[in-house]
Coordinates of C-alpha atoms and ligand atoms in Angstrom, one line a residue:
M1 CA -106.9 -24.8 204.2
A2 CA -104.4 -23.6 201.7
V3 CA -107.0 -22.6 199.1
L4 CA -108.7 -20.3 201.6
D5 CA -105.5 -18.7 202.7
Q6 CA -105.1 -17.2 199.3
D7 CA -106.9 -14.1 198.2
P8 CA -109.3 -15.6 195.7
F9 CA -109.4 -12.3 193.8
A10 CA -105.6 -11.9 193.8
E11 CA -105.3 -12.7 190.1
L12 CA -107.9 -10.1 189.2
T13 CA -106.7 -7.3 191.5
H14 CA -103.0 -7.9 190.8
H15 CA -101.9 -5.3 188.3
D16 CA -100.8 -7.0 185.2
P17 CA -100.2 -4.6 182.3
D18 CA -101.2 -7.2 179.7
A19 CA -104.4 -8.0 181.4
Q20 CA -105.2 -4.3 181.7
R21 CA -104.7 -3.9 178.0
V22 CA -107.0 -6.8 177.2
S23 CA -109.6 -5.4 179.7
D24 CA -109.4 -1.9 178.2
A25 CA -109.8 -3.3 174.7
I26 CA -112.8 -5.3 175.8
D27 CA -114.3 -2.1 177.4
D28 CA -113.7 -0.1 174.2
A29 CA -115.3 -2.8 172.1
L30 CA -118.3 -2.9 174.4
K31 CA -118.6 0.9 174.2
V32 CA -118.5 0.8 170.4
E33 CA -121.1 -1.9 170.5
K34 CA -123.4 0.0 172.9
K35 CA -123.1 3.1 170.8
K36 CA -124.1 1.2 167.7
R37 CA -127.0 -0.4 169.6
D38 CA -128.1 3.0 170.9
K39 CA -127.9 4.5 167.4
A40 CA -129.9 1.6 165.9
E41 CA -132.4 1.9 168.8
K42 CA -132.7 5.6 168.2
N43 CA -133.3 5.0 164.5
Q44 CA -135.8 2.3 165.2
V45 CA -139.4 3.3 165.0
K46 CA -141.6 1.7 167.7
V47 CA -145.3 1.5 167.0
L48 CA -147.9 0.1 169.5
L49 CA -151.3 -1.1 168.3
L50 CA -154.1 -0.5 170.7
G51 CA -157.8 -0.9 170.9
Q52 CA -160.5 -3.1 172.5
G53 CA -160.8 -6.8 171.7
E54 CA -161.8 -7.5 168.1
S55 CA -161.0 -4.0 167.1
G56 CA -158.7 -5.0 164.2
K57 CA -155.2 -4.6 165.8
S58 CA -153.8 -7.9 164.5
T59 CA -155.5 -7.4 161.2
T60 CA -153.7 -4.1 160.8
L61 CA -150.4 -5.8 161.6
K62 CA -151.2 -8.4 158.9
N63 CA -151.6 -5.5 156.5
F64 CA -148.2 -4.1 157.4
R65 CA -146.7 -7.5 156.8
L66 CA -148.5 -8.1 153.5
A67 CA -147.3 -4.7 152.3
Y68 CA -143.8 -4.5 153.6
D69 CA -142.8 -8.1 154.4
P70 CA -144.3 -9.9 151.4
E71 CA -141.9 -12.9 151.6
G72 CA -142.6 -13.6 155.3
W73 CA -146.3 -13.2 154.6
Q74 CA -146.3 -15.6 151.7
E75 CA -144.4 -18.2 153.7
E76 CA -146.9 -18.0 156.5
R77 CA -150.1 -17.6 154.5
A78 CA -150.8 -21.4 154.0
S79 CA -150.5 -22.1 157.7
W80 CA -153.6 -19.8 158.3
R81 CA -155.7 -22.6 156.7
A82 CA -155.9 -24.4 160.1
V83 CA -157.2 -21.2 161.7
I84 CA -159.8 -20.7 159.0
Q85 CA -160.9 -24.3 159.4
L86 CA -161.3 -23.6 163.1
N87 CA -163.3 -20.5 162.4
V88 CA -165.7 -22.5 160.2
C89 CA -166.0 -25.2 162.9
R90 CA -166.8 -22.6 165.5
S91 CA -169.5 -20.9 163.3
V92 CA -171.1 -24.4 162.7
H93 CA -170.9 -25.1 166.4
I94 CA -172.8 -21.8 167.2
L95 CA -175.5 -22.6 164.6
L96 CA -175.9 -26.2 165.8
A97 CA -176.5 -25.0 169.4
D98 CA -179.5 -23.2 168.1
S99 CA -180.7 -26.0 165.8
T100 CA -183.3 -28.6 166.8
D101 CA -182.5 -30.8 163.8
E102 CA -181.1 -33.9 165.5
L103 CA -180.0 -35.6 162.3
L104 CA -177.9 -32.6 161.2
N105 CA -176.5 -32.5 164.7
L106 CA -175.4 -36.1 164.3
R107 CA -174.1 -35.7 160.8
L108 CA -172.0 -32.6 161.8
A109 CA -170.7 -34.1 165.0
P110 CA -167.3 -34.9 163.4
L111 CA -166.6 -31.2 163.1
K112 CA -166.6 -30.9 166.9
R113 CA -163.9 -33.5 167.0
V114 CA -162.0 -31.7 164.2
E115 CA -162.3 -28.5 166.2
A116 CA -160.9 -30.0 169.3
D117 CA -158.1 -31.7 167.3
L118 CA -157.1 -28.6 165.5
M119 CA -156.9 -26.7 168.8
R120 CA -154.7 -29.3 170.2
R121 CA -152.4 -29.3 167.1
L122 CA -152.2 -25.6 167.0
G123 CA -151.2 -25.6 170.7
A124 CA -154.2 -23.6 171.8
A125 CA -153.2 -22.9 175.3
S126 CA -156.5 -22.5 177.1
Y127 CA -160.1 -21.6 176.4
E128 CA -162.3 -19.1 178.0
D129 CA -166.0 -19.8 178.2
T130 CA -167.9 -16.8 176.9
P131 CA -170.5 -15.3 179.2
D132 CA -173.3 -16.0 176.7
G133 CA -172.5 -19.7 176.6
Q134 CA -171.1 -19.7 173.1
P135 CA -168.2 -22.0 172.2
P136 CA -164.8 -20.7 173.2
E137 CA -162.9 -18.5 170.9
V138 CA -159.5 -19.8 169.9
Y139 CA -156.4 -18.1 171.0
L140 CA -152.8 -19.1 171.1
R141 CA -150.4 -18.0 173.7
A142 CA -148.0 -15.3 172.4
M143 CA -146.5 -16.5 169.2
T144 CA -144.6 -15.1 166.4
S145 CA -146.2 -17.2 163.7
I146 CA -148.9 -19.8 163.4
P147 CA -147.5 -23.2 164.3
Q148 CA -147.6 -25.7 161.4
A149 CA -150.6 -27.9 162.0
N150 CA -151.2 -30.9 159.8
D151 CA -154.6 -29.8 158.6
A152 CA -155.2 -32.3 155.7
E153 CA -157.5 -34.5 157.7
A154 CA -159.6 -31.6 158.9
Q155 CA -159.9 -30.4 155.3
A156 CA -161.2 -33.9 154.3
V157 CA -163.8 -33.8 157.0
L158 CA -164.9 -30.3 156.1
F159 CA -165.3 -31.4 152.5
A160 CA -167.4 -34.4 153.5
C161 CA -169.6 -32.1 155.6
L162 CA -170.0 -29.4 153.0
S163 CA -173.6 -30.0 152.0
D164 CA -174.7 -30.5 155.6
I165 CA -173.0 -27.2 156.6
Q166 CA -174.9 -25.5 153.7
T167 CA -178.2 -27.0 154.8
L168 CA -177.6 -25.8 158.4
Y169 CA -176.6 -22.3 157.3
A170 CA -179.6 -21.9 155.0
S171 CA -182.1 -22.9 157.7
A172 CA -180.3 -20.8 160.3
K173 CA -180.3 -17.8 158.0
S174 CA -184.1 -17.9 157.5
Q175 CA -184.6 -18.5 161.2
R176 CA -182.3 -15.7 162.2
S177 CA -183.5 -13.2 159.7
Q178 CA -187.0 -13.7 161.2
D179 CA -185.9 -12.7 164.7
G180 CA -183.4 -10.2 163.4
R181 CA -180.2 -11.8 164.7
G182 CA -177.5 -11.5 162.1
I183 CA -174.4 -13.6 162.3
E184 CA -172.7 -12.7 159.1
E185 CA -170.9 -9.8 160.8
S186 CA -169.3 -11.9 163.5
S187 CA -165.6 -12.3 163.4
G188 CA -164.1 -15.1 161.4
F189 CA -167.4 -15.9 159.7
F190 CA -166.7 -17.8 156.6
L191 CA -170.0 -19.7 156.0
N192 CA -170.8 -17.6 152.9
D193 CA -167.7 -19.0 151.3
V194 CA -167.9 -22.7 152.5
E195 CA -168.0 -24.1 149.1
R196 CA -164.6 -22.6 148.2
I197 CA -163.2 -23.1 151.7
C198 CA -164.2 -26.7 152.1
A199 CA -162.8 -27.7 148.7
P200 CA -160.0 -30.3 149.1
D201 CA -157.4 -28.1 147.4
Y202 CA -158.3 -24.9 149.3
T203 CA -155.5 -22.5 150.0
P204 CA -156.3 -19.2 151.8
S205 CA -156.2 -15.9 149.9
D206 CA -154.8 -12.7 151.4
E207 CA -158.3 -11.6 152.1
D208 CA -159.2 -14.9 153.8
V209 CA -156.3 -14.4 156.2
M210 CA -157.4 -10.8 156.9
R211 CA -160.8 -12.2 157.9
A212 CA -159.5 -15.1 159.9
R213 CA -160.0 -14.6 163.6
L214 CA -157.4 -15.5 166.1
R215 CA -157.4 -13.7 169.4
T216 CA -154.1 -12.3 170.7
T217 CA -152.8 -13.0 174.1
G218 CA -149.6 -11.7 175.5
V219 CA -147.6 -9.3 173.4
Q220 CA -146.4 -10.0 169.9
E221 CA -143.4 -8.1 168.6
W222 CA -142.8 -7.9 164.8
R223 CA -139.8 -6.3 163.1
I224 CA -140.3 -4.8 159.7
R225 CA -137.7 -3.3 157.6
F226 CA -138.8 -0.6 155.2
H227 CA -136.7 -0.6 152.0
N228 CA -136.1 2.6 150.1
T229 CA -139.3 4.0 151.4
T230 CA -137.7 7.0 153.1
S231 CA -136.4 8.4 149.8
T232 CA -139.8 9.9 148.9
L233 CA -139.3 12.2 151.9
G234 CA -135.9 13.3 150.6
L235 CA -134.4 12.2 153.9
N236 CA -131.4 10.2 155.0
A237 CA -132.4 6.7 154.0
A238 CA -130.7 5.1 157.0
Y239 CA -133.1 6.7 159.3
G240 CA -136.2 5.0 160.5
Q241 CA -136.0 1.9 158.3
D242 CA -136.4 -0.5 161.1
W243 CA -139.8 -0.7 162.7
V244 CA -140.9 -2.7 165.7
I245 CA -144.6 -3.2 165.8
Y246 CA -146.2 -4.4 169.1
D247 CA -149.5 -6.2 168.9
V248 CA -151.3 -6.7 172.3
G249 CA -154.5 -8.3 173.5
G250 CA -157.4 -5.9 173.7
C251 CA -159.9 -7.5 176.1
R252 CA -160.0 -5.9 179.6
T253 CA -158.0 -8.5 181.4
A254 CA -155.2 -8.0 178.9
R255 CA -154.9 -4.2 179.1
H256 CA -152.5 -4.1 182.0
A257 CA -149.8 -5.2 179.5
W258 CA -150.2 -1.9 177.6
L259 CA -148.8 0.5 180.1
P260 CA -145.1 -0.6 180.1
F261 CA -145.0 0.4 176.4
F262 CA -146.2 3.9 176.9
E263 CA -142.8 5.1 178.1
N264 CA -140.8 4.4 175.0
I265 CA -143.1 4.4 172.0
N266 CA -142.9 6.6 168.9
A267 CA -146.5 6.1 167.6
I268 CA -149.7 4.5 168.6
I269 CA -152.2 3.2 166.1
F270 CA -155.5 3.2 167.9
L271 CA -158.2 0.9 166.4
A272 CA -161.6 2.4 167.0
P273 CA -164.2 0.1 165.5
L274 CA -167.4 2.1 164.8
S275 CA -169.8 -0.7 163.7
P276 CA -170.2 -2.2 167.2
F277 CA -172.1 0.9 168.4
D278 CA -175.0 -1.3 169.3
Q279 CA -173.0 -4.1 171.0
T280 CA -171.6 -4.7 174.4
L281 CA -168.2 -6.1 175.5
A282 CA -168.0 -9.9 175.5
E283 CA -166.1 -9.7 178.9
D284 CA -168.6 -7.3 180.4
P285 CA -172.1 -7.2 178.8
S286 CA -173.0 -4.0 180.8
V287 CA -170.5 -1.9 178.8
N288 CA -171.3 -0.5 175.3
R289 CA -168.4 -1.1 172.9
L290 CA -168.3 2.3 171.5
D291 CA -168.3 3.8 175.0
D292 CA -165.4 1.5 175.9
T293 CA -163.5 2.7 172.8
I294 CA -164.0 6.4 173.8
R295 CA -162.9 5.6 177.3
I296 CA -159.7 4.1 176.1
W297 CA -159.1 7.0 173.8
K298 CA -159.5 9.4 176.7
F299 CA -157.0 7.4 178.7
I300 CA -154.5 7.5 175.9
T301 CA -154.9 11.2 175.1
A302 CA -154.6 12.2 178.8
S303 CA -151.5 10.2 179.5
K304 CA -148.4 12.4 180.1
L305 CA -146.1 9.6 179.0
L306 CA -147.6 9.9 175.5
S307 CA -147.5 13.7 175.2
R308 CA -144.9 13.5 172.4
T309 CA -146.2 10.3 170.8
T310 CA -147.7 10.4 167.4
L311 CA -151.3 9.3 167.6
V312 CA -153.0 7.6 164.7
V313 CA -156.7 6.6 164.9
F314 CA -158.3 4.1 162.5
L315 CA -162.0 4.6 162.6
N316 CA -162.4 1.0 161.7
K317 CA -165.0 -1.5 160.4
C318 CA -166.5 1.2 158.2
D319 CA -167.7 -1.5 155.8
L320 CA -169.7 -3.2 158.6
L321 CA -171.0 0.2 159.8
R322 CA -172.3 1.0 156.4
R323 CA -174.0 -2.4 156.1
K324 CA -175.6 -2.1 159.6
L325 CA -177.0 1.4 159.0
R326 CA -178.4 0.4 155.7
K327 CA -180.2 -2.5 157.4
G328 CA -182.0 0.1 159.4
V329 CA -180.1 0.0 162.8
R330 CA -180.2 3.6 164.0
F331 CA -177.0 5.2 165.3
A332 CA -178.9 7.8 167.2
D333 CA -180.7 5.1 169.2
Y334 CA -177.4 4.2 170.8
V335 CA -175.5 7.5 170.7
T336 CA -178.1 9.9 172.1
T337 CA -176.1 13.0 171.4
Y338 CA -176.1 12.2 167.6
D339 CA -178.7 14.0 165.6
G340 CA -177.3 13.6 162.0
E341 CA -178.5 11.4 159.2
N342 CA -178.3 7.6 159.6
E343 CA -175.7 7.4 156.9
A344 CA -172.1 6.0 157.2
G345 CA -170.3 9.0 155.8
V346 CA -172.1 11.4 158.1
V347 CA -171.6 9.2 161.2
V348 CA -167.9 8.8 160.4
K349 CA -167.4 12.5 160.1
W350 CA -169.2 13.1 163.4
M351 CA -167.1 10.4 165.1
R352 CA -163.9 11.9 163.6
D353 CA -164.8 15.3 165.2
K354 CA -165.6 13.5 168.5
F355 CA -162.2 11.9 168.6
K356 CA -160.5 15.2 167.8
D357 CA -162.4 17.0 170.5
V358 CA -161.5 14.3 173.1
A359 CA -157.8 14.5 172.1
K360 CA -157.8 18.2 172.4
S361 CA -159.6 18.5 175.7
N362 CA -157.7 15.7 177.4
A363 CA -154.2 16.6 176.3
P364 CA -151.8 17.3 179.1
A365 CA -150.4 20.9 179.2
G366 CA -147.6 21.4 176.7
T367 CA -148.6 18.5 174.5
N368 CA -147.1 18.7 171.1
R369 CA -148.0 15.7 168.9
P370 CA -149.7 15.0 165.7
V371 CA -153.1 13.2 165.7
Y372 CA -154.1 11.6 162.4
L373 CA -157.5 10.1 161.8
Y374 CA -158.4 7.7 159.0
A375 CA -161.7 5.9 158.1
T376 CA -160.7 2.3 157.5
S377 CA -161.9 -1.2 156.8
V378 CA -158.7 -3.1 157.5
T379 CA -159.9 -6.3 155.9
D380 CA -159.8 -4.5 152.6
T381 CA -156.1 -4.9 151.8
R382 CA -156.0 -2.6 148.8
A383 CA -157.4 0.4 150.5
T384 CA -155.5 -0.3 153.7
S385 CA -152.1 -0.4 151.8
V386 CA -152.8 3.2 150.7
T387 CA -153.6 4.3 154.2
L388 CA -150.5 2.5 155.6
K389 CA -148.3 4.4 153.2
T390 CA -149.6 7.7 154.5
V391 CA -149.4 6.5 158.1
H392 CA -145.8 5.4 157.5
D393 CA -144.8 8.8 156.1
G394 CA -146.5 10.6 158.9
I395 CA -145.0 8.6 161.7
L396 CA -141.5 8.7 160.1
R397 CA -141.7 12.5 159.6
A398 CA -142.5 13.0 163.3
H399 CA -139.8 10.5 164.3
L400 CA -137.2 12.3 162.3
K401 CA -138.2 15.6 163.7
S402 CA -137.8 14.4 167.2
A403 CA -134.6 12.6 166.5
E404 CA -132.9 15.5 164.8
F405 CA -134.2 18.6 166.6
V406 CA -135.0 17.6 170.2
Ligands
LIG1 N1 -165.5 -6.6 158.0 C1 -164.5 -6.2 158.7 N2 -163.9 -7.0 159.6 C2 -162.9 -6.6 160.3 C3 -162.3 -5.3 160.2 N3 -161.3 -5.2 161.0 C4 -161.2 -6.4 161.7 N4 -162.1 -7.2 161.2 C5 -162.3 -8.6 161.7 O1 -162.5 -8.6 163.1 C6 -161.9 -9.7 163.7 C7 -161.1 -9.2 164.8 O2 -159.9 -8.6 164.3 P1 -158.5 -8.7 165.0 O3 -157.5 -8.0 164.2 O4 -158.3 -10.1 165.4 O5 -158.8 -7.9 166.4 P2 -157.8 -7.6 167.6 O6 -158.0 -6.1 167.9 O7 -156.4 -8.0 167.2 O8 -158.4 -8.4 168.7 P3 -157.7 -9.0 170.1 O9 -156.5 -9.8 169.6 O10 -158.7 -9.9 170.7 O11 -157.4 -7.9 171.0 C8 -161.2 -10.5 162.6 O12 -161.9 -11.6 162.2 C9 -161.0 -9.5 161.5 O13 -161.0 -10.1 160.2 C10 -163.0 -4.4 159.3 O14 -162.6 -3.2 159.1 N5 -164.0 -4.9 158.6
LIG2 MG1 -155.2 -9.4 168.1

């Protein structure tokens, strides 16, 4: 066959000076492009958020966005209403499971339909039954923003159910306070604010969005551009303006996704919630949550891949810790090596030393990296914005140092 008799690559191998020139020009352009990309990549600051499930990683990311990407944040804020509606439905669902009031159960049945409907609209991919038989927690498969869900109907049903929700909550509160089971501290708990949240014209505030609970699955990557923030350091403003922040899922089955990031990351912000010192993991009720956090911290600090990575620890949920200790739950009953006062400030200081000790004793030989610790309550946007400013400067300083001198 004539076609096969010919060398199919003849045109490409045949030396044609014009083609060669074109090819060289393309090569050069590609090289320039790659150089630009490498430079941009080198200037880019990569930050990984780590911590167990419900530790506050996504809430920290929200704070970054609120502070440094206000336009994107404003655009997205309204779409969190559907998630908050879902959080309310879930709390009602949990309380109803405990209630023997059949009339209330009947009257609030529409909320279960709303819950299912919202999940479908938001594209909730799958549900996991919690071991304690509670209703599933909502999570969406890796997403970069909340899908727009038509939530008007849900809002109308919530408004119609308002007084029944209040009745249910009041009776559950007195019941639960008798047997000592608090629910106010649980994630995405909005029942103290139902009157405001069930109003027909409700739009979420910044703080509501911080308190909304949406579990992360997969890895979410956010790009944030810092404008003019480097100038306070007296440094070249082009450096380190572009940040990529990676938010990952924290429950045990999601942790395998963390490792690939260790190789190429400038900083880790590790969320260490202190308030769940008396709780166990949802995915494994035999493991104390604070123990789990310390175990993860040991793993991070011992990793050779991270020996030059800036480590930032948020000793988080300090507000809930304070509340819990004041209620009389004793830290020393759960952390047997603790012999200080049952007071938040003292506990936080003790934990801070603990984290420092672990970092020191686990560090691989030759480790040279800064470790910064902050006491935080990341649902408090105002205080967190101050912390983030310091964190930003610290991470940037370390990044510049390594980019320029290493
Ligand atoms: N009161 C209080 N609530 C907090 C604090 N930090 C986080 N939360 C709440 O705890 C819940 C869990 O926070 P997330 O940021 O979703 O936790 P996460 O680490 O991203 O969890 P996963 O995605 O499951 O790994 C949310 O409802 C937050 O509003 C805090 O410092 N104080
Ligand atoms: Mg998350």
